[in-house]
JSON list of C-alpha atoms and ligand atoms in Angstrom, two decimals:
[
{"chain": "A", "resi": 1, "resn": "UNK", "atom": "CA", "xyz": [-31.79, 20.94, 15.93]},
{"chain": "A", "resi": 2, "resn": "UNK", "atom": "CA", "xyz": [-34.31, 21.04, 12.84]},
{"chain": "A", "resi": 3, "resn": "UNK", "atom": "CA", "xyz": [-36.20, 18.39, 12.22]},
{"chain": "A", "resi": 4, "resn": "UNK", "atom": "CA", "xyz": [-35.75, 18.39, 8.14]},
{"chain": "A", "resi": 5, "resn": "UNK", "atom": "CA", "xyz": [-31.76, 18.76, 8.82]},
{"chain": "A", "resi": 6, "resn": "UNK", "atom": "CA", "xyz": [-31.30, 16.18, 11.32]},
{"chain": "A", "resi": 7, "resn": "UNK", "atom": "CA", "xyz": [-33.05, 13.81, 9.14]},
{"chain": "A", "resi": 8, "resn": "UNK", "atom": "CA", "xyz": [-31.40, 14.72, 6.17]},
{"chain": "A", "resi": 9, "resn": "UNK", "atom": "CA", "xyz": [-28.10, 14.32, 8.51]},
{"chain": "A", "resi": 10, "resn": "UNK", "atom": "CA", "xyz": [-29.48, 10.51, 9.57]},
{"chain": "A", "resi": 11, "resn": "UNK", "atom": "CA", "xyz": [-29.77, 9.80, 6.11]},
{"chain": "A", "resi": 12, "resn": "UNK", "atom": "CA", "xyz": [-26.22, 10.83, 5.33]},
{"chain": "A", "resi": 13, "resn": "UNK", "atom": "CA", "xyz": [-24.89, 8.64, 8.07]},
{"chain": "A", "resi": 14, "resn": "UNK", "atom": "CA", "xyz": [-26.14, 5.97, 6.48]},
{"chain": "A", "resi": 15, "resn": "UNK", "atom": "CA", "xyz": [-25.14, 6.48, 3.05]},
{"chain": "A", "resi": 16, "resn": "UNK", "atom": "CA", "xyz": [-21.29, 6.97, 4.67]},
{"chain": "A", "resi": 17, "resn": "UNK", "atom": "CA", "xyz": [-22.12, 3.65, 6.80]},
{"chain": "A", "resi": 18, "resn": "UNK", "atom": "CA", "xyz": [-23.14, 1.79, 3.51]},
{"chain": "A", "resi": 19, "resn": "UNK", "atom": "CA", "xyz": [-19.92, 3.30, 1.66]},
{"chain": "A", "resi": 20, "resn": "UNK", "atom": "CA", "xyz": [-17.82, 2.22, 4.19]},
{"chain": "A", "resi": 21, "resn": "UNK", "atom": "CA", "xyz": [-19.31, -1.58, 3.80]},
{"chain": "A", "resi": 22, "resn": "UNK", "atom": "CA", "xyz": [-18.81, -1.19, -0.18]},
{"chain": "A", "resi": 23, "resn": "UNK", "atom": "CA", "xyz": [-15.27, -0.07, 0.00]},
{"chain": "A", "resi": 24, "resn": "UNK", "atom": "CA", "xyz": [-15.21, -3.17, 2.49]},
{"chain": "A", "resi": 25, "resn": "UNK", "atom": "CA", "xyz": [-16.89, -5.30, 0.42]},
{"chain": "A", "resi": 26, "resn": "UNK", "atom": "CA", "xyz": [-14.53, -4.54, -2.49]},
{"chain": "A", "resi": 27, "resn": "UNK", "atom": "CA", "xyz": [-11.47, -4.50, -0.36]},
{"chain": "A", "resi": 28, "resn": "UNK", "atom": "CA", "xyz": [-12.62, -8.07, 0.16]},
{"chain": "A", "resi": 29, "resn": "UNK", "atom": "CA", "xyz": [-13.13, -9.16, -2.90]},
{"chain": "A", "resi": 30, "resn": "UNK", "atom": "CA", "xyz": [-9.60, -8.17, -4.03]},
{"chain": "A", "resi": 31, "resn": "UNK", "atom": "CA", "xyz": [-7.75, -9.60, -1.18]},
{"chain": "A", "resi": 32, "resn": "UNK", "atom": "CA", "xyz": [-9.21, -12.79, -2.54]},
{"chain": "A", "resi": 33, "resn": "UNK", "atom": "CA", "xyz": [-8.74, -12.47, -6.04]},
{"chain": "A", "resi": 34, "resn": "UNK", "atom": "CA", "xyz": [-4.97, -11.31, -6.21]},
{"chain": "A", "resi": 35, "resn": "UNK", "atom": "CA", "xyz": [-4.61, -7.81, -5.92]},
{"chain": "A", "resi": 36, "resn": "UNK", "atom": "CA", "xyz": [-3.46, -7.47, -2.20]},
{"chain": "A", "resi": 37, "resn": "UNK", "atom": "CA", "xyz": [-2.27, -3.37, -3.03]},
{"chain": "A", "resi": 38, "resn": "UNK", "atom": "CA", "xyz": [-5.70, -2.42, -3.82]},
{"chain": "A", "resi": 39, "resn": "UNK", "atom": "CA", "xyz": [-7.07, -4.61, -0.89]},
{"chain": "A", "resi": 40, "resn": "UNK", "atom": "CA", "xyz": [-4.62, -2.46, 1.13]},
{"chain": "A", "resi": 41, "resn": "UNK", "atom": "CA", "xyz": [-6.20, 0.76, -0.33]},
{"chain": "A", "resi": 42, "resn": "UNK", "atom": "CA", "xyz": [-9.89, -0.33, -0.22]},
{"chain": "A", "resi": 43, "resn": "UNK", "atom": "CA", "xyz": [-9.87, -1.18, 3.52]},
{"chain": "A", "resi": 44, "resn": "UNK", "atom": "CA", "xyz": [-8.27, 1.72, 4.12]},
{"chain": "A", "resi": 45, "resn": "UNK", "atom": "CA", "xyz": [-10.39, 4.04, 2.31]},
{"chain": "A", "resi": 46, "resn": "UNK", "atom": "CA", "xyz": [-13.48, 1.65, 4.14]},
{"chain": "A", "resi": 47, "resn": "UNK", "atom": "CA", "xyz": [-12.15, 3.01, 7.37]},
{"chain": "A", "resi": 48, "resn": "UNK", "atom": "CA", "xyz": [-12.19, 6.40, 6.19]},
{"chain": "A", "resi": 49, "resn": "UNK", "atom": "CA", "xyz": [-16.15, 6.25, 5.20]},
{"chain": "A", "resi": 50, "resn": "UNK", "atom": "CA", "xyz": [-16.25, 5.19, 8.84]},
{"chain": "A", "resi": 51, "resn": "UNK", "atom": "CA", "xyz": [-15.01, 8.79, 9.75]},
{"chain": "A", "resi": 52, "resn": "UNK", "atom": "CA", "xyz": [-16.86, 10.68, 7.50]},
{"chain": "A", "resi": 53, "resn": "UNK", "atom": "CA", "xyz": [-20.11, 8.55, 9.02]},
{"chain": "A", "resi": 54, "resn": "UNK", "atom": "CA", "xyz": [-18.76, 9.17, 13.27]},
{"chain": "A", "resi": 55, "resn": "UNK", "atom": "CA", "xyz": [-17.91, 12.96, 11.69]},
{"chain": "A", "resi": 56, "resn": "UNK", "atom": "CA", "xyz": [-21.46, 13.56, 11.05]},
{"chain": "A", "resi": 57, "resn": "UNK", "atom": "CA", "xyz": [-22.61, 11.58, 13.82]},
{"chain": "A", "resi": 58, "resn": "UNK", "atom": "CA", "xyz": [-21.20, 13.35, 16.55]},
{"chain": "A", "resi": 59, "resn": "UNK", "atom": "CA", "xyz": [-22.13, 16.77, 14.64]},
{"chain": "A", "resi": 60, "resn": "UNK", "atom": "CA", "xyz": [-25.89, 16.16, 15.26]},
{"chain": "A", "resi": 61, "resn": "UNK", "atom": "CA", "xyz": [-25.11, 14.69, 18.51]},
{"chain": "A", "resi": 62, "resn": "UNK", "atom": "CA", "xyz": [-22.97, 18.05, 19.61]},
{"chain": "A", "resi": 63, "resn": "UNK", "atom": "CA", "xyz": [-26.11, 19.74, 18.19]},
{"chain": "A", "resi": 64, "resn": "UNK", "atom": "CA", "xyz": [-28.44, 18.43, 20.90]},
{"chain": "A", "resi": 65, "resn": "UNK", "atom": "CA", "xyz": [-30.11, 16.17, 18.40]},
{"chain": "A", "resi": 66, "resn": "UNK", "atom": "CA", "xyz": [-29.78, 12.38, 18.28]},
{"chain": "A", "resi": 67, "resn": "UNK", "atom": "CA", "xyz": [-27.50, 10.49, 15.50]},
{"chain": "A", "resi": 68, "resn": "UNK", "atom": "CA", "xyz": [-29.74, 7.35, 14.00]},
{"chain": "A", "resi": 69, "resn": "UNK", "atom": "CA", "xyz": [-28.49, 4.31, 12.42]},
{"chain": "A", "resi": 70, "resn": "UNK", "atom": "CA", "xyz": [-31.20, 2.82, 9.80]},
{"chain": "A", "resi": 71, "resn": "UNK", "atom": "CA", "xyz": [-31.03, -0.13, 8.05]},
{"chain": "A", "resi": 72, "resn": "UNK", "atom": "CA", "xyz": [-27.57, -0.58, 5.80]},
{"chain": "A", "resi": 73, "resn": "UNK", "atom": "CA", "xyz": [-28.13, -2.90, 2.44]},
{"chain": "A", "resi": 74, "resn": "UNK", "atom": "CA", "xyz": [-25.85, -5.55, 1.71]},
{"chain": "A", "resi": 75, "resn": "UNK", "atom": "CA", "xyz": [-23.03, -4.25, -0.92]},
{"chain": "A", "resi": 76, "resn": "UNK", "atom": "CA", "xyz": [-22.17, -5.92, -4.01]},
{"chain": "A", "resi": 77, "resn": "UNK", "atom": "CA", "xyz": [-19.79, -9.21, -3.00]},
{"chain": "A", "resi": 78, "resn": "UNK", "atom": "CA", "xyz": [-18.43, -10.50, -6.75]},
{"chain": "A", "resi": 79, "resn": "UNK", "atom": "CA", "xyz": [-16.92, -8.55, -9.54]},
{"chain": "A", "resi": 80, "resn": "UNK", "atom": "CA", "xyz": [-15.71, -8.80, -12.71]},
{"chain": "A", "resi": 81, "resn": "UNK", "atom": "CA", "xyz": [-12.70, -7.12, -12.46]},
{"chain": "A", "resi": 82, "resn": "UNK", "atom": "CA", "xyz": [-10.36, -4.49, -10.92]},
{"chain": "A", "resi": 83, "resn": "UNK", "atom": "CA", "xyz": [-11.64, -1.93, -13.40]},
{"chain": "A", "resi": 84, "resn": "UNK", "atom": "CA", "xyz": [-14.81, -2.48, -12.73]},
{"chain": "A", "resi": 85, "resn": "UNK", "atom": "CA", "xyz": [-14.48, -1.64, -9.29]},
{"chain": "A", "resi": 86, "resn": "UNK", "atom": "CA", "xyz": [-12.80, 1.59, -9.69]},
{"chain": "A", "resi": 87, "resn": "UNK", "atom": "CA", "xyz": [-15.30, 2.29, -12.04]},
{"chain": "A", "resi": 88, "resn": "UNK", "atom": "CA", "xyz": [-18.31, 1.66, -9.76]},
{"chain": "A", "resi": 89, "resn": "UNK", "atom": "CA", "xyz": [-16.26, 3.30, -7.00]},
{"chain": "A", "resi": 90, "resn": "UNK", "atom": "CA", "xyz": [-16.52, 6.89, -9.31]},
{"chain": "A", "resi": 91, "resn": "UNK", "atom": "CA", "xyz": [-20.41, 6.27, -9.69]},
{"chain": "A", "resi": 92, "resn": "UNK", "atom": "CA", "xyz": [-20.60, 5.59, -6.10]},
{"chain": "A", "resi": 93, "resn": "UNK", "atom": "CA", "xyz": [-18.50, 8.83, -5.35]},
{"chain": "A", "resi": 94, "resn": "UNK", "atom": "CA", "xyz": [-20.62, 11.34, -7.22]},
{"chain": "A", "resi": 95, "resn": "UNK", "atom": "CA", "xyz": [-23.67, 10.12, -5.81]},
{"chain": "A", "resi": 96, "resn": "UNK", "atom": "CA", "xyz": [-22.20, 10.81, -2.66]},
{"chain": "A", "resi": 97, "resn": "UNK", "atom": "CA", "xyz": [-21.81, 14.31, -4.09]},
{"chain": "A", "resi": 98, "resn": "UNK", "atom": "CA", "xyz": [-25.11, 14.78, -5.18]},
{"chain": "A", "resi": 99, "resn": "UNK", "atom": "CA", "xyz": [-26.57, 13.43, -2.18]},
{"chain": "A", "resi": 100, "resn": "UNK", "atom": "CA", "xyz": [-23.97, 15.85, 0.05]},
{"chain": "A", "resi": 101, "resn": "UNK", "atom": "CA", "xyz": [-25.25, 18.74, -2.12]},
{"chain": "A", "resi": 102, "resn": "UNK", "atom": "CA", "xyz": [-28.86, 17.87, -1.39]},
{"chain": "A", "resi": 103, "resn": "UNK", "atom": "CA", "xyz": [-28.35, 17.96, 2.18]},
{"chain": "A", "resi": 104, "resn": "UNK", "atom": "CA", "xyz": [-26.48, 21.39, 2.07]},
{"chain": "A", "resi": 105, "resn": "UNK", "atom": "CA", "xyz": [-29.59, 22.56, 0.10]},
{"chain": "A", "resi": 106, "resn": "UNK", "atom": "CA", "xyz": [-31.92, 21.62, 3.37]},
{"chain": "A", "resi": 107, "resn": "UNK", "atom": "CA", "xyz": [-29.67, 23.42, 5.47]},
{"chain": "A", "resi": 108, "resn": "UNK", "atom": "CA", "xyz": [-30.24, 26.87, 2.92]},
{"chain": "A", "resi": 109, "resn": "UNK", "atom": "CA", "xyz": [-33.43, 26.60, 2.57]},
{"chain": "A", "resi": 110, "resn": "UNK", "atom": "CA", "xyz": [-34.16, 25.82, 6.68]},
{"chain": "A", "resi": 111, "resn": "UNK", "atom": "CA", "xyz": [-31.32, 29.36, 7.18]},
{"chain": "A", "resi": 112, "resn": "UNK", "atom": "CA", "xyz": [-29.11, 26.14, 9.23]},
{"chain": "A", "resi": 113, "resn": "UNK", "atom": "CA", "xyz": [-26.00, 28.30, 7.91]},
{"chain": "A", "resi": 114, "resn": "UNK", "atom": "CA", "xyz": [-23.84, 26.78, 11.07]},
{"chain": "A", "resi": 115, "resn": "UNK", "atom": "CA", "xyz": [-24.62, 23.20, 9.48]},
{"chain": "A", "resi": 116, "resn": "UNK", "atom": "CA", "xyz": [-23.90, 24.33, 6.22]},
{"chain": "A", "resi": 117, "resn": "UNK", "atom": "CA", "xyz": [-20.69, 25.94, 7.36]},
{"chain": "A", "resi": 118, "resn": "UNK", "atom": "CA", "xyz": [-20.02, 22.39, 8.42]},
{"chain": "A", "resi": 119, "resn": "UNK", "atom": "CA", "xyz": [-21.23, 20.36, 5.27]},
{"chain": "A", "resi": 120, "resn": "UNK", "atom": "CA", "xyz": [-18.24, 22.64, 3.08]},
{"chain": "A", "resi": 121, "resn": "UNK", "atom": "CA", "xyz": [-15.74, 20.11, 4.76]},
{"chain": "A", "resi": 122, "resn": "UNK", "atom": "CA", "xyz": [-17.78, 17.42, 3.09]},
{"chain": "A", "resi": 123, "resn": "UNK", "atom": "CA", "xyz": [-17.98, 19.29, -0.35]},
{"chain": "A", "resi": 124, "resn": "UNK", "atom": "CA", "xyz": [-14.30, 19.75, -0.38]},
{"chain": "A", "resi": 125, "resn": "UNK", "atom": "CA", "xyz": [-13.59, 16.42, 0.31]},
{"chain": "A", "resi": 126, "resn": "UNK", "atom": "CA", "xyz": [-15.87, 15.35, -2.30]},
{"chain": "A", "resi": 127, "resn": "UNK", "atom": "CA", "xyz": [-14.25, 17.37, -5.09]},
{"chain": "A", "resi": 128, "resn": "UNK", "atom": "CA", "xyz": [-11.27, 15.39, -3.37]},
{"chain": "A", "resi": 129, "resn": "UNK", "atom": "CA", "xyz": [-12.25, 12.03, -3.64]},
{"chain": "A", "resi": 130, "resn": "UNK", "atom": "CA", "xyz": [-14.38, 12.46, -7.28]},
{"chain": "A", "resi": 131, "resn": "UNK", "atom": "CA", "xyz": [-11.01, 13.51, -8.65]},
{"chain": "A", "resi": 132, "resn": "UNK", "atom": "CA", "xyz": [-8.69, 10.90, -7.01]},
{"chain": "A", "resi": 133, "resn": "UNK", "atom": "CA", "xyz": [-11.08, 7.96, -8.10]},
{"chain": "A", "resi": 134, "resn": "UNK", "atom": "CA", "xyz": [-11.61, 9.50, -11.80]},
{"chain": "A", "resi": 135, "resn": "UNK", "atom": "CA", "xyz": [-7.25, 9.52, -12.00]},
{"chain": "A", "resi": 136, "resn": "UNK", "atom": "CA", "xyz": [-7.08, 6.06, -11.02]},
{"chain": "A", "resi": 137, "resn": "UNK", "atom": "CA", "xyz": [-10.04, 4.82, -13.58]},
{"chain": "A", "resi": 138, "resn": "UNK", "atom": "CA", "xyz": [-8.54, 6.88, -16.58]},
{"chain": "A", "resi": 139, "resn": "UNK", "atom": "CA", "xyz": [-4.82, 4.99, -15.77]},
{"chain": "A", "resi": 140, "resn": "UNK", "atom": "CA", "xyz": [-6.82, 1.50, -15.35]},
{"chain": "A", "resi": 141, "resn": "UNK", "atom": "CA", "xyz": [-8.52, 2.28, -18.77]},
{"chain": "A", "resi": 142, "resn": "UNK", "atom": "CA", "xyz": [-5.36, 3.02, -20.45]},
{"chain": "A", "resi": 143, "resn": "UNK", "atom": "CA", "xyz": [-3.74, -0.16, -19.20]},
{"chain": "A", "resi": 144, "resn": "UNK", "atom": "CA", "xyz": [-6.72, -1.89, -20.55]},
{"chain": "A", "resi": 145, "resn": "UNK", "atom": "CA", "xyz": [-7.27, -5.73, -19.71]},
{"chain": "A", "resi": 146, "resn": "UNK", "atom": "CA", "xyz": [-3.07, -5.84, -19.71]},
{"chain": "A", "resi": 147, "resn": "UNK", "atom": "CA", "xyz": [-2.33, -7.94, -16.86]},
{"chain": "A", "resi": 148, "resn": "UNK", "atom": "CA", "xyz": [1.49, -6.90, -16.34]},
{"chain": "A", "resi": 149, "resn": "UNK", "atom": "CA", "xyz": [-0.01, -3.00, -16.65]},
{"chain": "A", "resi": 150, "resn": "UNK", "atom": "CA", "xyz": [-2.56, -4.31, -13.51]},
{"chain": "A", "resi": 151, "resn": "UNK", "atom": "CA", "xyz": [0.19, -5.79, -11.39]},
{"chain": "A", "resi": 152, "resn": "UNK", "atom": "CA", "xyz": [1.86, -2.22, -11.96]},
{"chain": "A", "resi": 153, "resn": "UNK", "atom": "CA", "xyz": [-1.39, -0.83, -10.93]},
{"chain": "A", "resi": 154, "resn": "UNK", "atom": "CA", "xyz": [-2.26, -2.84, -7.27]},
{"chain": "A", "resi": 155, "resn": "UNK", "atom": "CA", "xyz": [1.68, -2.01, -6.43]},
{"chain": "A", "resi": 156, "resn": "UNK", "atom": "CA", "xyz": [0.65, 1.67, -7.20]},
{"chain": "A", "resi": 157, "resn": "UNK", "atom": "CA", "xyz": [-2.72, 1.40, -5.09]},
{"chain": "A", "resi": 158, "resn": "UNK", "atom": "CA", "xyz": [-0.51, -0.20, -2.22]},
{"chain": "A", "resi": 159, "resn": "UNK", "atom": "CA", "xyz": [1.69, 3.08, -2.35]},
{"chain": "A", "resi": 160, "resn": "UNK", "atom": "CA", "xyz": [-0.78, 5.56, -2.29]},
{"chain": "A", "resi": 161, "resn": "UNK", "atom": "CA", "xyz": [-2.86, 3.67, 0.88]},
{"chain": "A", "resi": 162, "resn": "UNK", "atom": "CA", "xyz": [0.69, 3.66, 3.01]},
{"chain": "A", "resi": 163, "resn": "UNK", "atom": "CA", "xyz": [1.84, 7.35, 1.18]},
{"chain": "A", "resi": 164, "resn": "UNK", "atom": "CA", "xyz": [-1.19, 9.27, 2.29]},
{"chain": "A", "resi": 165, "resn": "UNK", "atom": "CA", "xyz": [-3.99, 7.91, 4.34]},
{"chain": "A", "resi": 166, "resn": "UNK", "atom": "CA", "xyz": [-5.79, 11.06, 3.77]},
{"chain": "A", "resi": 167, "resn": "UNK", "atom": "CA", "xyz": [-8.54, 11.79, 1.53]},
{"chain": "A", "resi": 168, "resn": "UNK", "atom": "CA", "xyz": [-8.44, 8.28, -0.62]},
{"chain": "B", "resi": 201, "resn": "FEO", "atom": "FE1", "xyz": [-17.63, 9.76, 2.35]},
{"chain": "B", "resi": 201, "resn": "FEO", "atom": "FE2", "xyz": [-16.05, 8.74, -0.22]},
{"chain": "B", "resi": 201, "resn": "FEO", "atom": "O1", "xyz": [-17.24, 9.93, 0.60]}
]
């Protein structure tokens, strides 16, 4: 496999790995602080990053290359609010999309077309998951700090984790 792709495919893995720990980490933090639904939703969506990072791992493995784990920072543990984890979760998202569209940029320029065949399952699921995350910040926003509206809103998360399990 090339060199520049498999790296570029390394680093991926670990920016899935550490989005799976964020998600985690946030899932966490709400479990703790009252807002089981979104708990629910956030470990789900942790085990999701999981897949995208094993998708891409057994890619390069399947390739005849060699997945690598690196070194995975520590997430954020405290936050403010509900809000501003959704909110975090969106700028979190499209740097995942940038970095996603960076990779599939490699794979042009090195003529990889059979990896970027496979990167257009990420890029849909990004478009996926940017618009998902940006509906659920522009409801939070409108509930404002309204603490009945966020009770509404962790019910609403705890539907949509046992509704879909899909691209959350
Ligand atoms: Fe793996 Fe939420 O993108």
């Amino acid at each position: 496999m090339n060199q520049k792709v498999e790296n570029a495919l390394n680093e991926q893995i670990r920016k899935e790995e550490y989005s799976s720990r964020l998600y985690l980490a946030m899932a966490i933090w709400c479990e703790a602080n009252g807002y089981p639904g979104a708990a629910t939703f956030l470990y789900e969506h942790a085990d999701e990053e999981r897949m995208h990072m094993l998708k891409l791992v057994h890619y390069v493995n399947d390739r005849g290359g060699q997945a690598k784990l690196l070194e995975v920072e520590v997430p954020p543990l405290n936050y403010a609010s509900l809000t501003e984890i959704f909110t975090e979760i969106l700028k979190h998202e499209k740097f995942i999309t940038e970095s996603i569209n960076s990779v599939y940029e490699i794979t042009l320029n090195e003529k990889d077309y059979t990896t970027a065949n496979f990167l257009q399952w990420f890029i849909t699921e990004q478009i996926e998951e940017e618009s998902l995350f940006s509906t659920i910040l522009d409801k939070m926003k409108l509930i404002g700090g309204d603490k009945a509206g966020m009770f509404h809103m962790d019910k609403e998360l705890e539907g949509m984790a046992a509704g879909t399990g899909e691209s959350a």
